[in-house]
Structure formats: C-alpha cells, structure tokens
C-alpha cells in the first residue's frame, strides 16, 4: 500500500496523545478508557470530518484522506464469466446530496501504469434494466460497480486477468496497524484530535471511593 502522504501521524501515536491529554499529560497505566475505545472514536470522528468536507465542497476531497493501493489483482468469477477485484481495505460509506453509498468512498479505479485513463463507475442496477444503455455509454472504456466487498468490471479485456489495477479509496481506520499513518490532512489533524478528546472526556475513569471501615458513609 502506498498512501503517498508525508508529515502525518500514526494511528498508535494519535491514540497515545489523546490518552495522555485525557489523563492530564500522563500515559494511563490503569484507566477505564481503553485504547480500543480511542480507535473507535477516531474512526467515527474522521468519518464525520470527511462527510463534512464532502458536503462543503460538493464531492471534492483532499487527496490526503485517500489511500492508494497500487497492486490489486484482477480475478475471474468463472460462474459469472466476469472479471472482478477484491476491495483491498474496508471502504467508508458516505453520503452527500445527489449521491450516496460506497461509490463516493471509492474515488478511482485504473490501470497501474495508466492511472489517468480511469475506469468509469456504473450503478449496480445498471447491470439490470439500464444495463444496455450504461454499457453503451462506456464507448470502449472499462466500467465498474461495487458489489459488497468486490469491484465488478464491465467491458474489461480478458488480458487483465491476473494483472493488477490501482484503487484509490477512502478506507476505514480500523484496518490500519498501530504504525500506519492515519489518512487525514495535517491541517485537519488538530481538529480530529480535539473532536476525539471531547467525545471521550466523559469516559475518563472516576476514582473509586475507598471504604476504610464497615460504614459505607465514611468519606
């Protein structure tokens, strides 16, 4: 995987920074706030920010939110006699006015060495009632649509089988390792960190009351 982003923070370091902030600068050795909770909030907050910027820009999004996978193999479903590719990561499903679903998160599919000759997105329903119309609109190009966790290709030459395609997508954080960079612009990093902190501050452990005798009312 090649994200092509510099000066970004890793998933693990961002989580550690937030835990330290929650605990007044000290890394917690005993706390009800688990690092896995931070990862869940990290996912939710980043998705919210992506959604916000997509709505503000009308489907334009910073490339720093996008993960680039350069070696996604093209496979063949022999039952359907159709070429397809497995999504290389979990896709974030987004919604903006006039468009919805996973197609928004799947930003571009192309050949590896001719990435400017992009494949054309089709609606999954186009394979049914509107299939003929949409297929004719490809005009010799390669089309694709999403089907669960697979990219299904239309009008793709047979020689692509066994070769690789390039996929640019907004992928979920949960599939990242602790040392992987979080795909988010550096300018948005502080906003993301503050948002996670605000959502998690209520989860900070409340000190337990120590009872020194048999009277539960003892302060």
PDB file of N, CA and C in Angstrom, residues 15-89:
ATOM      1  N   UNK A  15      -3.544   7.939  19.137  1.00  0.00           N
ATOM      2  CA  UNK A  15      -4.306   7.392  20.265  1.00  0.00           C
ATOM      3  C   UNK A  15      -3.595   7.669  21.584  1.00  0.00           C
ATOM      4  N   UNK A  16      -2.267   7.530  21.597  1.00  0.00           N
ATOM      5  CA  UNK A  16      -1.499   7.784  22.818  1.00  0.00           C
ATOM      6  C   UNK A  16      -1.588   9.247  23.229  1.00  0.00           C
ATOM      7  N   UNK A  17      -1.520  10.157  22.255  1.00  0.00           N
ATOM      8  CA  UNK A  17      -1.638  11.584  22.553  1.00  0.00           C
ATOM      9  C   UNK A  17      -2.975  11.897  23.211  1.00  0.00           C
ATOM     10  N   UNK A  18      -4.030  11.279  22.709  1.00  0.00           N
ATOM     11  CA  UNK A  18      -5.364  11.537  23.256  1.00  0.00           C
ATOM     12  C   UNK A  18      -5.487  10.972  24.663  1.00  0.00           C
ATOM     13  N   UNK A  19      -4.952   9.778  24.891  1.00  0.00           N
ATOM     14  CA  UNK A  19      -4.996   9.191  26.234  1.00  0.00           C
ATOM     15  C   UNK A  19      -4.215  10.053  27.221  1.00  0.00           C
ATOM     16  N   UNK A  20      -3.076  10.575  26.810  1.00  0.00           N
ATOM     17  CA  UNK A  20      -2.298  11.456  27.686  1.00  0.00           C
ATOM     18  C   UNK A  20      -3.075  12.735  27.988  1.00  0.00           C
ATOM     19  N   UNK A  21      -3.729  13.275  26.986  1.00  0.00           N
ATOM     20  CA  UNK A  21      -4.500  14.504  27.167  1.00  0.00           C
ATOM     21  C   UNK A  21      -5.647  14.278  28.140  1.00  0.00           C
ATOM     22  N   UNK A  22      -6.303  13.139  28.025  1.00  0.00           N
ATOM     23  CA  UNK A  22      -7.399  12.803  28.932  1.00  0.00           C
ATOM     24  C   UNK A  22      -6.905  12.710  30.362  1.00  0.00           C
ATOM     25  N   UNK A  23      -5.673  12.221  30.530  1.00  0.00           N
ATOM     26  CA  UNK A  23      -5.125  11.990  31.865  1.00  0.00           C
ATOM     27  C   UNK A  23      -4.161  13.084  32.308  1.00  0.00           C
ATOM     28  N   UNK A  24      -4.311  14.263  31.761  1.00  0.00           N
ATOM     29  CA  UNK A  24      -3.530  15.405  32.214  1.00  0.00           C
ATOM     30  C   UNK A  24      -2.055  15.327  31.885  1.00  0.00           C
ATOM     31  N   UNK A  25      -1.691  14.652  30.824  1.00  0.00           N
ATOM     32  CA  UNK A  25      -0.295  14.597  30.403  1.00  0.00           C
ATOM     33  C   UNK A  25       0.407  13.303  30.711  1.00  0.00           C
ATOM     34  N   UNK A  26      -0.197  12.462  31.543  1.00  0.00           N
ATOM     35  CA  UNK A  26       0.418  11.185  31.896  1.00  0.00           C
ATOM     36  C   UNK A  26      -0.235  10.063  31.114  1.00  0.00           C
ATOM     37  N   UNK A  27       0.595   9.132  30.646  1.00  0.00           N
ATOM     38  CA  UNK A  27       0.026   7.972  29.956  1.00  0.00           C
ATOM     39  C   UNK A  27      -0.610   7.067  30.997  1.00  0.00           C
ATOM     40  N   UNK A  28      -1.872   6.678  30.836  1.00  0.00           N
ATOM     41  CA  UNK A  28      -2.568   5.895  31.858  1.00  0.00           C
ATOM     42  C   UNK A  28      -2.028   4.475  31.984  1.00  0.00           C
ATOM     43  N   UNK A  29      -1.782   4.066  33.233  1.00  0.00           N
ATOM     44  CA  UNK A  29      -1.420   2.669  33.479  1.00  0.00           C
ATOM     45  C   UNK A  29      -2.636   1.895  33.953  1.00  0.00           C
ATOM     46  N   UNK A  30      -3.606   2.606  34.490  1.00  0.00           N
ATOM     47  CA  UNK A  30      -4.852   1.973  34.907  1.00  0.00           C
ATOM     48  C   UNK A  30      -5.985   2.956  34.658  1.00  0.00           C
ATOM     49  N   UNK A  31      -6.826   2.640  33.708  1.00  0.00           N
ATOM     50  CA  UNK A  31      -7.877   3.567  33.327  1.00  0.00           C
ATOM     51  C   UNK A  31      -8.974   2.812  32.612  1.00  0.00           C
ATOM     52  N   UNK A  32     -10.192   3.265  32.810  1.00  0.00           N
ATOM     53  CA  UNK A  32     -11.319   2.613  32.148  1.00  0.00           C
ATOM     54  C   UNK A  32     -11.372   2.946  30.664  1.00  0.00           C
ATOM     55  N   UNK A  33     -10.636   3.963  30.256  1.00  0.00           N
ATOM     56  CA  UNK A  33     -10.595   4.314  28.845  1.00  0.00           C
ATOM     57  C   UNK A  33      -9.555   3.441  28.162  1.00  0.00           C
ATOM     58  N   UNK A  34     -10.014   2.532  27.348  1.00  0.00           N
ATOM     59  CA  UNK A  34      -9.137   1.598  26.647  1.00  0.00           C
ATOM     60  C   UNK A  34      -8.718   2.199  25.312  1.00  0.00           C
ATOM     61  N   UNK A  35      -7.527   1.858  24.859  1.00  0.00           N
ATOM     62  CA  UNK A  35      -7.045   2.390  23.583  1.00  0.00           C
ATOM     63  C   UNK A  35      -7.948   1.969  22.429  1.00  0.00           C
ATOM     64  N   UNK A  36      -8.628   0.831  22.595  1.00  0.00           N
ATOM     65  CA  UNK A  36      -9.561   0.392  21.554  1.00  0.00           C
ATOM     66  C   UNK A  36     -10.756   1.328  21.456  1.00  0.00           C
ATOM     67  N   UNK A  37     -11.133   1.931  22.600  1.00  0.00           N
ATOM     68  CA  UNK A  37     -12.202   2.935  22.573  1.00  0.00           C
ATOM     69  C   UNK A  37     -11.761   4.164  21.777  1.00  0.00           C
ATOM     70  N   UNK A  38     -10.483   4.521  21.934  1.00  0.00           N
ATOM     71  CA  UNK A  38      -9.950   5.662  21.189  1.00  0.00           C
ATOM     72  C   UNK A  38     -10.006   5.384  19.690  1.00  0.00           C
ATOM     73  N   UNK A  39      -9.658   4.163  19.305  1.00  0.00           N
ATOM     74  CA  UNK A  39      -9.685   3.807  17.884  1.00  0.00           C
ATOM     75  C   UNK A  39     -11.101   3.902  17.310  1.00  0.00           C
ATOM     76  N   UNK A  40     -12.089   3.484  18.098  1.00  0.00           N
ATOM     77  CA  UNK A  40     -13.479   3.562  17.639  1.00  0.00           C
ATOM     78  C   UNK A  40     -13.903   5.014  17.433  1.00  0.00           C
ATOM     79  N   UNK A  41     -13.541   5.876  18.392  1.00  0.00           N
ATOM     80  CA  UNK A  41     -13.888   7.292  18.265  1.00  0.00           C
ATOM     81  C   UNK A  41     -13.102   7.950  17.133  1.00  0.00           C
ATOM     82  N   UNK A  42     -11.869   7.505  16.936  1.00  0.00           N
ATOM     83  CA  UNK A  42     -11.043   8.022  15.845  1.00  0.00           C
ATOM     84  C   UNK A  42     -11.730   7.763  14.507  1.00  0.00           C
ATOM     85  N   UNK A  43     -12.261   6.558  14.359  1.00  0.00           N
ATOM     86  CA  UNK A  43     -12.969   6.188  13.131  1.00  0.00           C
ATOM     87  C   UNK A  43     -14.196   7.072  12.927  1.00  0.00           C
ATOM     88  N   UNK A  44     -15.005   7.207  13.992  1.00  0.00           N
ATOM     89  CA  UNK A  44     -16.250   7.969  13.895  1.00  0.00           C
ATOM     90  C   UNK A  44     -15.982   9.444  13.596  1.00  0.00           C
ATOM     91  N   UNK A  45     -14.986  10.019  14.265  1.00  0.00           N
ATOM     92  CA  UNK A  45     -14.699  11.446  14.083  1.00  0.00           C
ATOM     93  C   UNK A  45     -14.111  11.733  12.704  1.00  0.00           C
ATOM     94  N   UNK A  46     -13.216  10.866  12.243  1.00  0.00           N
ATOM     95  CA  UNK A  46     -12.646  11.069  10.906  1.00  0.00           C
ATOM     96  C   UNK A  46     -13.730  10.963   9.843  1.00  0.00           C
ATOM     97  N   UNK A  47     -14.620   9.990   9.987  1.00  0.00           N
ATOM     98  CA  UNK A  47     -15.708   9.839   9.016  1.00  0.00           C
ATOM     99  C   UNK A  47     -16.608  11.067   9.007  1.00  0.00           C
ATOM    100  N   UNK A  48     -16.856  11.620  10.200  1.00  0.00           N
ATOM    101  CA  UNK A  48     -17.674  12.833  10.297  1.00  0.00           C
ATOM    102  C   UNK A  48     -17.001  13.991   9.550  1.00  0.00           C
ATOM    103  N   UNK A  49     -15.689  14.146   9.736  1.00  0.00           N
ATOM    104  CA  UNK A  49     -14.974  15.238   9.078  1.00  0.00           C
ATOM    105  C   UNK A  49     -14.962  15.063   7.560  1.00  0.00           C
ATOM    106  N   UNK A  50     -14.763  13.825   7.109  1.00  0.00           N
ATOM    107  CA  UNK A  50     -14.788  13.563   5.668  1.00  0.00           C
ATOM    108  C   UNK A  50     -16.149  13.928   5.095  1.00  0.00           C
ATOM    109  N   UNK A  51     -17.195  13.498   5.799  1.00  0.00           N
ATOM    110  CA  UNK A  51     -18.561  13.796   5.359  1.00  0.00           C
ATOM    111  C   UNK A  51     -18.778  15.309   5.290  1.00  0.00           C
ATOM    112  N   UNK A  52     -18.295  16.021   6.301  1.00  0.00           N
ATOM    113  CA  UNK A  52     -18.465  17.474   6.350  1.00  0.00           C
ATOM    114  C   UNK A  52     -17.775  18.159   5.172  1.00  0.00           C
ATOM    115  N   UNK A  53     -16.543  17.764   4.911  1.00  0.00           N
ATOM    116  CA  UNK A  53     -15.796  18.395   3.823  1.00  0.00           C
ATOM    117  C   UNK A  53     -16.351  18.017   2.458  1.00  0.00           C
ATOM    118  N   UNK A  54     -16.878  16.812   2.330  1.00  0.00           N
ATOM    119  CA  UNK A  54     -17.513  16.414   1.074  1.00  0.00           C
ATOM    120  C   UNK A  54     -18.742  17.265   0.794  1.00  0.00           C
ATOM    121  N   UNK A  55     -19.546  17.495   1.815  1.00  0.00           N
ATOM    122  CA  UNK A  55     -20.756  18.307   1.660  1.00  0.00           C
ATOM    123  C   UNK A  55     -20.389  19.749   1.317  1.00  0.00           C
ATOM    124  N   UNK A  56     -19.362  20.281   1.997  1.00  0.00           N
ATOM    125  CA  UNK A  56     -18.953  21.664   1.762  1.00  0.00           C
ATOM    126  C   UNK A  56     -18.393  21.872   0.357  1.00  0.00           C
ATOM    127  N   UNK A  57     -17.710  20.856  -0.154  1.00  0.00           N
ATOM    128  CA  UNK A  57     -17.009  21.009  -1.432  1.00  0.00           C
ATOM    129  C   UNK A  57     -17.755  20.413  -2.614  1.00  0.00           C
ATOM    130  N   UNK A  58     -18.878  19.712  -2.348  1.00  0.00           N
ATOM    131  CA  UNK A  58     -19.619  19.082  -3.435  1.00  0.00           C
ATOM    132  C   UNK A  58     -18.890  17.915  -4.054  1.00  0.00           C
ATOM    133  N   UNK A  59     -18.457  17.002  -3.230  1.00  0.00           N
ATOM    134  CA  UNK A  59     -17.812  15.749  -3.647  1.00  0.00           C
ATOM    135  C   UNK A  59     -16.310  15.873  -3.879  1.00  0.00           C
ATOM    136  N   UNK A  60     -15.734  17.057  -3.709  1.00  0.00           N
ATOM    137  CA  UNK A  60     -14.281  17.182  -3.784  1.00  0.00           C
ATOM    138  C   UNK A  60     -13.711  16.891  -2.397  1.00  0.00           C
ATOM    139  N   UNK A  61     -12.580  16.200  -2.363  1.00  0.00           N
ATOM    140  CA  UNK A  61     -11.993  15.838  -1.074  1.00  0.00           C
ATOM    141  C   UNK A  61     -10.479  15.865  -1.202  1.00  0.00           C
ATOM    142  N   UNK A  62      -9.802  16.286  -0.145  1.00  0.00           N
ATOM    143  CA  UNK A  62      -8.340  16.314  -0.153  1.00  0.00           C
ATOM    144  C   UNK A  62      -7.778  14.921  -0.416  1.00  0.00           C
ATOM    145  N   UNK A  63      -6.739  14.863  -1.231  1.00  0.00           N
ATOM    146  CA  UNK A  63      -6.110  13.578  -1.544  1.00  0.00           C
ATOM    147  C   UNK A  63      -5.514  12.930  -0.304  1.00  0.00           C
ATOM    148  N   UNK A  64      -5.295  13.710   0.741  1.00  0.00           N
ATOM    149  CA  UNK A  64      -4.695  13.174   1.964  1.00  0.00           C
ATOM    150  C   UNK A  64      -5.673  12.339   2.787  1.00  0.00           C
ATOM    151  N   UNK A  65      -6.943  12.371   2.434  1.00  0.00           N
ATOM    152  CA  UNK A  65      -7.909  11.461   3.049  1.00  0.00           C
ATOM    153  C   UNK A  65      -7.902  10.101   2.337  1.00  0.00           C
ATOM    154  N   UNK A  66      -7.228  10.035   1.210  1.00  0.00           N
ATOM    155  CA  UNK A  66      -7.352   8.879   0.316  1.00  0.00           C
ATOM    156  C   UNK A  66      -6.155   7.945   0.431  1.00  0.00           C
ATOM    157  N   UNK A  67      -6.430   6.658   0.491  1.00  0.00           N
ATOM    158  CA  UNK A  67      -5.395   5.629   0.467  1.00  0.00           C
ATOM    159  C   UNK A  67      -5.271   5.098  -0.958  1.00  0.00           C
ATOM    160  N   UNK A  68      -4.038   4.851  -1.379  1.00  0.00           N
ATOM    161  CA  UNK A  68      -3.774   4.378  -2.737  1.00  0.00           C
ATOM    162  C   UNK A  68      -3.201   2.966  -2.674  1.00  0.00           C
ATOM    163  N   UNK A  69      -3.870   2.044  -3.344  1.00  0.00           N
ATOM    164  CA  UNK A  69      -3.426   0.654  -3.402  1.00  0.00           C
ATOM    165  C   UNK A  69      -3.023   0.358  -4.844  1.00  0.00           C
ATOM    166  N   UNK A  70      -1.739   0.109  -5.057  1.00  0.00           N
ATOM    167  CA  UNK A  70      -1.204   0.017  -6.415  1.00  0.00           C
ATOM    168  C   UNK A  70      -1.224  -1.389  -6.999  1.00  0.00           C
ATOM    169  N   UNK A  71      -1.400  -2.398  -6.188  1.00  0.00           N
ATOM    170  CA  UNK A  71      -1.302  -3.770  -6.676  1.00  0.00           C
ATOM    171  C   UNK A  71      -2.514  -4.589  -6.236  1.00  0.00           C
ATOM    172  N   UNK A  72      -3.647  -4.279  -6.818  1.00  0.00           N
ATOM    173  CA  UNK A  72      -4.883  -5.010  -6.526  1.00  0.00           C
ATOM    174  C   UNK A  72      -5.126  -5.990  -7.675  1.00  0.00           C
ATOM    175  N   UNK A  73      -5.046  -7.293  -7.417  1.00  0.00           N
ATOM    176  CA  UNK A  73      -5.139  -8.272  -8.504  1.00  0.00           C
ATOM    177  C   UNK A  73      -6.540  -8.387  -9.096  1.00  0.00           C
ATOM    178  N   UNK A  74      -6.575  -8.575 -10.402  1.00  0.00           N
ATOM    179  CA  UNK A  74      -7.831  -8.821 -11.112  1.00  0.00           C
ATOM    180  C   UNK A  74      -8.065 -10.328 -11.155  1.00  0.00           C
ATOM    181  N   UNK A  75      -9.218 -10.746 -10.674  1.00  0.00           N
ATOM    182  CA  UNK A  75      -9.574 -12.159 -10.591  1.00  0.00           C
ATOM    183  C   UNK A  75     -10.743 -12.446 -11.524  1.00  0.00           C
ATOM    184  N   UNK A  76     -11.054 -13.730 -11.681  1.00  0.00           N
ATOM    185  CA  UNK A  76     -12.178 -14.088 -12.548  1.00  0.00           C
ATOM    186  C   UNK A  76     -13.171 -14.960 -11.800  1.00  0.00           C
ATOM    187  N   UNK A  77     -14.438 -14.565 -11.860  1.00  0.00           N
ATOM    188  CA  UNK A  77     -15.531 -15.391 -11.357  1.00  0.00           C
ATOM    189  C   UNK A  77     -15.987 -16.263 -12.525  1.00  0.00           C
ATOM    190  N   UNK A  78     -15.595 -17.529 -12.482  1.00  0.00           N
ATOM    191  CA  UNK A  78     -15.897 -18.412 -13.618  1.00  0.00           C
ATOM    192  C   UNK A  78     -17.384 -18.701 -13.732  1.00  0.00           C
ATOM    193  N   UNK A  79     -18.101 -18.681 -12.615  1.00  0.00           N
ATOM    194  CA  UNK A  79     -19.545 -18.926 -12.667  1.00  0.00           C
ATOM    195  C   UNK A  79     -20.262 -17.833 -13.458  1.00  0.00           C
ATOM    196  N   UNK A  80     -19.803 -16.600 -13.293  1.00  0.00           N
ATOM    197  CA  UNK A  80     -20.437 -15.470 -13.975  1.00  0.00           C
ATOM    198  C   UNK A  80     -19.669 -15.030 -15.222  1.00  0.00           C
ATOM    199  N   UNK A  81     -18.508 -15.653 -15.426  1.00  0.00           N
ATOM    200  CA  UNK A  81     -17.651 -15.292 -16.551  1.00  0.00           C
ATOM    201  C   UNK A  81     -17.386 -13.786 -16.546  1.00  0.00           C
ATOM    202  N   UNK A  82     -16.953 -13.308 -15.380  1.00  0.00           N
ATOM    203  CA  UNK A  82     -16.751 -11.866 -15.222  1.00  0.00           C
ATOM    204  C   UNK A  82     -15.498 -11.609 -14.388  1.00  0.00           C
ATOM    205  N   UNK A  83     -14.769 -10.565 -14.753  1.00  0.00           N
ATOM    206  CA  UNK A  83     -13.582 -10.168 -14.007  1.00  0.00           C
ATOM    207  C   UNK A  83     -13.976  -9.246 -12.854  1.00  0.00           C
ATOM    208  N   UNK A  84     -13.224  -9.351 -11.765  1.00  0.00           N
ATOM    209  CA  UNK A  84     -13.511  -8.531 -10.589  1.00  0.00           C
ATOM    210  C   UNK A  84     -12.228  -8.355  -9.778  1.00  0.00           C
ATOM    211  N   UNK A  85     -12.274  -7.483  -8.783  1.00  0.00           N
ATOM    212  CA  UNK A  85     -11.171  -7.296  -7.841  1.00  0.00           C
ATOM    213  C   UNK A  85     -11.749  -7.187  -6.438  1.00  0.00           C
ATOM    214  N   UNK A  86     -11.031  -7.726  -5.485  1.00  0.00           N
ATOM    215  CA  UNK A  86     -11.437  -7.628  -4.087  1.00  0.00           C
ATOM    216  C   UNK A  86     -11.017  -6.255  -3.557  1.00  0.00           C
ATOM    217  N   UNK A  87     -11.908  -5.575  -2.856  1.00  0.00           N
ATOM    218  CA  UNK A  87     -11.513  -4.311  -2.246  1.00  0.00           C
ATOM    219  C   UNK A  87     -10.320  -4.556  -1.330  1.00  0.00           C
ATOM    220  N   UNK A  88      -9.261  -3.765  -1.431  1.00  0.00           N
ATOM    221  CA  UNK A  88      -8.055  -4.007  -0.637  1.00  0.00           C
ATOM    222  C   UNK A  88      -8.171  -3.591   0.821  1.00  0.00           C
ATOM    223  N   UNK A  89      -9.226  -2.879   1.169  1.00  0.00           N
ATOM    224  CA  UNK A  89      -9.453  -2.444   2.552  1.00  0.00           C
ATOM    225  C   UNK A  89     -10.946  -2.196   2.723  1.00  0.00           C
TER     226      UNK A  89
END
